[in-house]
Each structure stands twice: as C-alpha cells, then as structure tokens.
Amino acid sequence: MSQWLDQVIEQAANLPAEGWLAQQRHMSLAKLKNRRWPSRKTEAWRYTSLSPIEKRQPLTETSDTATVAVPNINGLDCIDLVFSQGQLVSELSSVCLPEGVRVFSLNSADARELADGRFTAIKPERHLFGLINDSLIEAGVVIHIAEGVKVKQPIRIVNVTSGHADNHSRLLVSVAQRASAVIIEHGEGVDDSMNTAFSEFDIAAEASLEHYRFALFTDSALHAGGSHFRLADSSYLNSTILGFGSKLSRLDVDVEYTGENANADINAMYLLAEGENFDFQSCIEHAVPHCTTDEKVRGIVGDKAKANFNGRIHIHRHAQKTLAELNNRNLLLSRGGQINTKPELEIYADDVKCAHGATIAEIEERALYYLLSRGISRSQALIMLNFGFIQELINEINNEAIREWMTELLRTRFARMEVK
Amino acid sequence: MLSIKNLTASVEEKTILKGLNLEVKPGEVHAIMGPNGAGKSTLGYVLSGREGYEVESGGAELNGKDLLDMDIEERAREGLFLAFQYPVEIPGVSNMEFMKESVNAIREQRGEEPLSAAEFLKKAKEACKQVHLPLDFLKRGVNEGFSGGEKKRNEIMQMILLQPTLCILDESDSGLDIDALQVVAEGVNSQRSEDRSFIVVTHYQRLLDYIKPDFVHILADGKIVKSGDASLALEVESEGYAFLNKVEATA
C-alpha cells in the first residue's frame, strides 16, 4: 500500500465541493478508493518501479509561478497556454484566438457543456494516475474547434514543473466535424515534484488532428501522464511523441476508433541516458471496421537507462478490414542499459491485416561498412547511424519548426551519450 | 599506384581469390571481366577491407603503403574508392550529411581545412549535375528509395566529390539502360587523369565502349587467366567465356 495514495485520497476529499468539476472529482474518487496500489506483479507496472513516490508526502504548497520559463521552439508561431505547478498561469481572456476556436478554464460553467460525454469518458478508467488526476484536478483547459474550421496555428499547452510540490493538469480538446487543429502538449521538469498530466481528444467525423506530446521530464522529475483519443468516421490523427527519461516517467496513449475509415499514424521516440527511466504504453482499440493504424516506436538507450514499451492493438470481432501495423525498434548502446518491449496483438476478426515487430539491435554491418568505406571514422559513423535511426521519424514531422527544433534537441542529447 | 601480389582470400572459409596478381600504374584504366563467381566483387571487398573477407596470403600496396594492414576508413583516406554494385540504403542519414562528413574526413587526411556548409553545397550541387541527379537527392536518406540507376549515379557522384586516386567500379553498368550507362561513363571519363587510376569490373563489354580501358584482364576461379588490350573484351563478347576451358587445358 502507498502512503502517498492514502494522502491523495484524503486531499481529494477535502477539495471544494461546489461546481460541476467537484461532482466529477467525487465520482472518480469513489473509484480510486477501490483501486489497489500496483505491485511488481501488476502487469501495467511490471518494469517501472513506483518506489520513488510510494512513501512521498503530497505537498500542495504553491510556489511562485511568476517566473515560469516557457520553453522556446524557434520559429514556431503558436498560441501558448501555460501551466506552472498545476496552476494555469495564462490569462485565457487575453489570449488571441483564431476564429472558430474557443478555450475555457476546465472549472468554468462554459466548460461543462463541452465536457459532457467527453471528460473522463475518453480516457480509460484503468489508468491509476488518470483516476488520481481526475480526483484532484482543479486546473485545466478545454479547447473546442468549431465545425469545418481549419486552424493552422498550433496551440501549445505548456506544463513546466519545478520545486517539490505535487501538481496536476488536464486538457480536453474537441475537434468538431471537418475541422482540423494542431495541438502540442509540452511538458518539462527536472525537480522532484510529482506531476500528472492527462488529456482527452474527441475527433469528430472527417476532422483531423496533428498532435505532439513532448514528455521532457529529466533528472529527479516524477511524471505520469496520458493522451487519449477517440476517432469518429473518416477522421485522422497524426501523433508524434517524444520522451526523455527521469526517475519516474510514464506515458499512456490510447486510441479508440468509434467510426469507420478513420486513420491514426503514431510515431514515438525516446532517447535515454544515465539512470533514466521512460515507460511508454499504447493501446489501440479497433472496435469498428475499416480503420487503419500505423504506429512506429523507436528508442535509443544508453548508460544504465531503462526503457519500457508496451504496445497493444486490440481488434474486436466486428472490426473487419482493419489494417494495423506496430513496429518498435530499439538500439541499446551499453551493457548496463535495459529495454523491455512487448507488442501485443489481440485479434478477434478474421479479415484483417496486422503486422507487428520488435527488435533490439546493433548497427547493421553493411551500413557501417558503407560509411567507413567513404573515409568516415568508426565513432562518427556509429553516431550517424544510431541517430539516423531516430532521424527517420523526425523527418516525418509535418511542422518544419518542430522538426528542426527536435533535430537539434535530440542531437545535443545524443552527443552527450557514449557510443561504444 | 596499386600492386597486388599473389593475393589469396576467403569468405566464410571458402577460398575465392587464389593467387591474384595485378599492377596498376597512375592514369591507367584496367577492366576486369569474368564469369559469375570468378571473384570479381570479392576483389573490391578485399581491397576495401570489408569484414568477413580474410586475406590468407599475398599482399596489396597502394602508393607504396601496405593496404591490407589499414582499417577500412584509412584505405578510403589513402585514396581508395569502391563504387558498389549494390549500394546500401540508410534511411535517416541524409546523402548531404553523409558526403559532407566523408569529404571532410578525407580533406583532414590531406591536411586541408574542412569545407564550410556553403562551400560543400556548391561542390555537391556540381557533382549532382554532372551525373544528372536532381538536387533534392542530397536531402534524401542515403540511397533511400533510389532506383537502381539512381544508386549507381549516386556512387559516381560520391566519387567525383571525394577525388580518390584509385577507383574500383564494381559492375557500375549492371541494371542500367543505355542513357544511364552513358551518364555513368561520362562521369567516370570526366575524372580520368594522369594520376588517377581505375579498375572497372564488369560482366559485359558494353560499358567498355564508353570507358576505354588500357588493359583488359579475364578473372576466372580467383586468378587472372588472360590479359590483353581492349580487343580482348571484344573477343569475350563474341565468343563468351568458353575459351577459358582452352586456357585451362593449355595451362
């Protein structure tokens, strides 16, 4: 049992009881009370230890939020909505929004209407930290893109954590029919605060979403989060995920197809060094026919870092003509590093095309020979090939500014890693 | 330039080269022809230092230095270039990044300053033009999704950029139509000079219509069994390799 969870429950019970959000918290809290703290035998937490938070005191003191350093992405013209220490520090009323975009604070009355049937409904209940987030949530934003509106300017939700206090944030996005949007979830932190950040996306018929999630928590940071998507008829999701590692960093992604002919392309990358941990788990629910999933996950793990990937694709009995591909490739740079990867395909329909693969590899001899034969040194060739492995996914990013920023960010990080 | 003496080499414990001798002087173009399995590609791999290709005996010197004692990258820096028959695709590493690293590694060896991004780009563009490769090929992953002909032209583009002293072309003509063949041949011919030598490995005489060799050698069962001038290639073309049996019978 966890002392921390006990105190979370106590803390949740003491939150204000007024407003629609309080009712939601109350319902989730009831569920949370029946949940057990995961042990090493709990499949979802098998390779990631929760010991860094088990005996933790949940601190709620709010520190100074005036000095938030918002991470800059050069050349990216985006609308920033900033959370610091679980407080929404952006004045929503002063944010200049494109036509057809509405943004509300989660606890406002306006948010309630949009939250109906979406909030806590898209995120599966099995996520323990999701329930914790539900039970404690006070600060969040709700974004709505009106029917047919194509918003090119990205909207970025920045979540910077510092200090030692627990903090929680929440996002709910609905993209109405035939609309499109670009949403970036950008999380960073180094201190030992415990942060949970969950988001739900409702993508209506023929709508499309370009989504990014940067889980850049490092050093002592403790983080558990999730992005959860519901896709209606002929909708499209393109999601790019980047994870660094810290003492505890866990990200869950869920996609549920509720309408036919919907597609999701998910590209996830992680680059871990030193003693970092990153745990990425995805679950794709093909509940209806004619949907397509293409998920590519690439990781590089060095030093004594530990990566865990669990990718589940569940094709329900009626989901005929599903096309699903899941591929996880890893490079292990050191003897001390650890990679646990598990693709899980569960198929109950008979007319589907599915492929999955997971590899933990070293560099291909032919490629190395080719570079050496042109005079490039062995160490440089290894760096190029190792990095090329991830660069492949970076090259698929639509947004040029993000593509360049990420290339630079990963190159810098990679340069610090030791290549054998 | 290149002096190969009694070279014997094996792959996976199977002896492929069985006492091969070859002298290449500066500025010369040598064609090596021969039937499948004779060891033509093996020669290029052994000289370039590919892993798994074991030299059992004999030697090879490049410009007076022991080639077989060097690492793969050192051989390239000494001026050896192998244009591959099947260039490998490396998604994620751009052609541009690849060539820039390569050019600068070789410049460093020669004691020259590395090229700036702009200087490199200028040279790379010229090299691309010379082999009729669209410029966006520089941005693409190394050979990624290139057609067979584009891969071959990309090899020649690299050769033009790297300015090696000894170029080994391993079946640079295979799979090319006549137009692509001419482009490759023109690229090669533009690089011919007094101090640069070529070994052109080919199965067919066709390429030699465009790249005129000074010498033609027939490689069979790991040895050079016959040497001559360009007319030997024509002989092979009309008679096939059947005469090899005669050679062996008289040997």
mmCIF file of C-alpha atoms in Angstrom, chain A residues 2-135:
data_model
loop_
_atom_site.group_PDB
_atom_site.id
_atom_site.type_symbol
_atom_site.label_atom_id
_atom_site.label_comp_id
_atom_site.label_asym_id
_atom_site.label_seq_id
_atom_site.Cartn_x
_atom_site.Cartn_y
_atom_site.Cartn_z
ATOM 1 C CA SER A 2 1.159 3.511 -0.577
ATOM 2 C CA GLN A 3 1.227 6.219 1.988
ATOM 3 C CA TRP A 4 1.166 8.691 -0.842
ATOM 4 C CA LEU A 5 -2.084 7.314 -2.296
ATOM 5 C CA ASP A 6 -3.746 7.436 1.135
ATOM 6 C CA GLN A 7 -2.897 11.079 1.386
ATOM 7 C CA VAL A 8 -4.031 11.767 -2.168
ATOM 8 C CA ILE A 9 -7.407 10.310 -1.255
ATOM 9 C CA GLU A 10 -7.585 12.401 1.878
ATOM 10 C CA GLN A 11 -6.576 15.502 -0.006
ATOM 11 C CA ALA A 12 -9.182 14.871 -2.713
ATOM 12 C CA ALA A 13 -11.897 14.508 -0.088
ATOM 13 C CA ASN A 14 -11.035 17.956 1.245
ATOM 14 C CA LEU A 15 -11.277 19.793 -2.077
ATOM 15 C CA PRO A 16 -14.173 22.258 -2.545
ATOM 16 C CA ALA A 17 -17.491 20.538 -3.165
ATOM 17 C CA GLU A 18 -19.015 23.279 -5.335
ATOM 18 C CA GLY A 19 -19.378 23.204 -9.103
ATOM 19 C CA TRP A 20 -19.646 20.583 -11.823
ATOM 20 C CA LEU A 21 -15.994 19.658 -11.640
ATOM 21 C CA ALA A 22 -16.339 18.816 -7.935
ATOM 22 C CA GLN A 23 -19.033 16.288 -8.855
ATOM 23 C CA GLN A 24 -16.691 14.718 -11.380
ATOM 24 C CA ARG A 25 -13.902 14.571 -8.831
ATOM 25 C CA HIS A 26 -16.222 12.966 -6.366
ATOM 26 C CA MET A 27 -17.203 10.196 -8.790
ATOM 27 C CA SER A 28 -13.607 9.420 -9.684
ATOM 28 C CA LEU A 29 -12.570 9.469 -6.062
ATOM 29 C CA ALA A 30 -15.122 6.763 -5.301
ATOM 30 C CA LYS A 31 -13.478 4.617 -7.993
ATOM 31 C CA LEU A 32 -9.998 5.470 -6.824
ATOM 32 C CA LYS A 33 -10.792 4.282 -3.313
ATOM 33 C CA ASN A 34 -11.399 0.807 -4.672
ATOM 34 C CA ARG A 35 -8.101 0.656 -6.502
ATOM 35 C CA ARG A 36 -5.029 -1.099 -5.300
ATOM 36 C CA TRP A 37 -1.596 0.381 -5.407
ATOM 37 C CA PRO A 38 0.340 -1.503 -8.131
ATOM 38 C CA SER A 39 2.935 -4.024 -7.101
ATOM 39 C CA ARG A 40 5.712 -5.549 -9.189
ATOM 40 C CA LYS A 41 3.199 -8.224 -10.162
ATOM 41 C CA THR A 42 0.810 -5.691 -11.673
ATOM 42 C CA GLU A 43 1.321 -6.123 -15.420
ATOM 43 C CA ALA A 44 0.974 -2.419 -16.262
ATOM 44 C CA TRP A 45 3.773 -1.540 -13.837
ATOM 45 C CA ARG A 46 5.929 -4.581 -14.158
ATOM 46 C CA TYR A 47 9.058 -2.850 -15.366
ATOM 47 C CA THR A 48 8.639 0.539 -13.743
ATOM 48 C CA SER A 49 9.080 0.941 -10.045
ATOM 49 C CA LEU A 50 6.762 3.270 -8.196
ATOM 50 C CA SER A 51 9.028 3.300 -5.173
ATOM 51 C CA PRO A 52 10.083 6.941 -5.756
ATOM 52 C CA ILE A 53 6.557 8.069 -4.844
ATOM 53 C CA GLU A 54 5.310 5.329 -2.562
ATOM 54 C CA LYS A 55 6.358 6.986 0.657
ATOM 55 C CA ARG A 56 6.145 10.509 -0.591
ATOM 56 C CA GLN A 57 4.327 13.279 1.233
ATOM 57 C CA PRO A 58 1.977 15.008 -1.186
ATOM 58 C CA LEU A 59 2.881 18.650 -0.899
ATOM 59 C CA THR A 60 0.371 21.123 -2.129
ATOM 60 C CA GLU A 61 2.041 24.413 -1.368
ATOM 61 C CA THR A 62 2.050 26.644 -4.431
ATOM 62 C CA SER A 63 5.328 28.267 -5.188
ATOM 63 C CA ASP A 64 5.947 31.441 -7.098
ATOM 64 C CA THR A 65 4.523 30.999 -10.569
ATOM 65 C CA ALA A 66 5.556 34.404 -11.883
ATOM 66 C CA THR A 67 8.945 33.214 -13.085
ATOM 67 C CA VAL A 68 7.901 30.425 -15.415
ATOM 68 C CA ALA A 69 10.415 29.955 -18.190
ATOM 69 C CA VAL A 70 8.370 28.853 -21.165
ATOM 70 C CA PRO A 71 10.483 26.569 -23.352
ATOM 71 C CA ASN A 72 11.036 28.140 -26.722
ATOM 72 C CA ILE A 73 10.668 26.390 -30.064
ATOM 73 C CA ASN A 74 12.486 28.582 -32.547
ATOM 74 C CA GLY A 75 10.389 29.741 -35.459
ATOM 75 C CA LEU A 76 7.191 28.214 -34.137
ATOM 76 C CA ASP A 77 4.317 30.649 -34.219
ATOM 77 C CA CYS A 78 1.919 29.111 -31.720
ATOM 78 C CA ILE A 79 -0.662 30.028 -29.121
ATOM 79 C CA ASP A 80 0.731 29.150 -25.690
ATOM 80 C CA LEU A 81 -1.432 28.118 -22.769
ATOM 81 C CA VAL A 82 0.878 27.753 -19.805
ATOM 82 C CA PHE A 83 0.583 25.703 -16.646
ATOM 83 C CA SER A 84 3.063 26.082 -13.878
ATOM 84 C CA GLN A 85 2.913 23.956 -10.742
ATOM 85 C CA GLY A 86 -0.531 22.824 -11.778
ATOM 86 C CA GLN A 87 -1.813 26.394 -11.994
ATOM 87 C CA LEU A 88 -2.994 27.825 -15.263
ATOM 88 C CA VAL A 89 -0.875 30.963 -15.499
ATOM 89 C CA SER A 90 -2.078 32.145 -18.885
ATOM 90 C CA GLU A 91 -4.895 34.663 -18.784
ATOM 91 C CA LEU A 92 -7.314 32.892 -21.078
ATOM 92 C CA SER A 93 -9.305 36.071 -21.602
ATOM 93 C CA SER A 94 -6.281 37.819 -23.079
ATOM 94 C CA VAL A 95 -5.245 35.013 -25.429
ATOM 95 C CA CYS A 96 -5.850 35.968 -29.039
ATOM 96 C CA LEU A 97 -7.630 33.054 -30.637
ATOM 97 C CA PRO A 98 -8.309 32.333 -34.284
ATOM 98 C CA GLU A 99 -11.907 32.382 -35.431
ATOM 99 C CA GLY A 100 -13.782 29.247 -34.504
ATOM 100 C CA VAL A 101 -11.547 28.345 -31.576
ATOM 101 C CA ARG A 102 -12.847 28.550 -28.031
ATOM 102 C CA VAL A 103 -10.781 27.976 -24.913
ATOM 103 C CA PHE A 104 -12.202 27.733 -21.418
ATOM 104 C CA SER A 105 -10.874 27.027 -17.994
ATOM 105 C CA LEU A 106 -11.906 23.500 -17.000
ATOM 106 C CA ASN A 107 -13.768 24.614 -13.897
ATOM 107 C CA SER A 108 -15.846 27.246 -15.694
ATOM 108 C CA ALA A 109 -19.525 26.810 -16.425
ATOM 109 C CA ASP A 110 -18.839 27.077 -20.178
ATOM 110 C CA ALA A 111 -16.534 24.098 -19.997
ATOM 111 C CA ARG A 112 -19.237 21.931 -18.546
ATOM 112 C CA GLU A 113 -21.237 21.720 -21.740
ATOM 113 C CA LEU A 114 -18.195 20.725 -23.772
ATOM 114 C CA ALA A 115 -17.061 18.283 -21.131
ATOM 115 C CA ASP A 116 -20.294 16.363 -21.219
ATOM 116 C CA GLY A 117 -19.721 12.878 -22.606
ATOM 117 C CA ARG A 118 -16.038 13.599 -23.100
ATOM 118 C CA PHE A 119 -14.361 14.464 -19.820
ATOM 119 C CA THR A 120 -13.212 11.221 -18.122
ATOM 120 C CA ALA A 121 -15.135 9.341 -20.833
ATOM 121 C CA ILE A 122 -12.357 9.105 -23.436
ATOM 122 C CA LYS A 123 -9.600 8.210 -21.013
ATOM 123 C CA PRO A 124 -9.915 4.549 -19.995
ATOM 124 C CA GLU A 125 -10.539 4.014 -16.307
ATOM 125 C CA ARG A 126 -7.755 1.517 -15.885
ATOM 126 C CA HIS A 127 -5.067 4.179 -15.604
ATOM 127 C CA LEU A 128 -4.432 4.626 -11.900
ATOM 128 C CA PHE A 129 -2.756 8.008 -12.268
ATOM 129 C CA GLY A 130 -5.575 9.063 -14.547
ATOM 130 C CA LEU A 131 -8.012 8.435 -11.716
ATOM 131 C CA ILE A 132 -5.724 10.293 -9.343
ATOM 132 C CA ASN A 133 -5.668 13.194 -11.763
ATOM 133 C CA ASP A 134 -9.494 13.055 -12.045
ATOM 134 C CA SER A 135 -9.836 13.122 -8.281
#
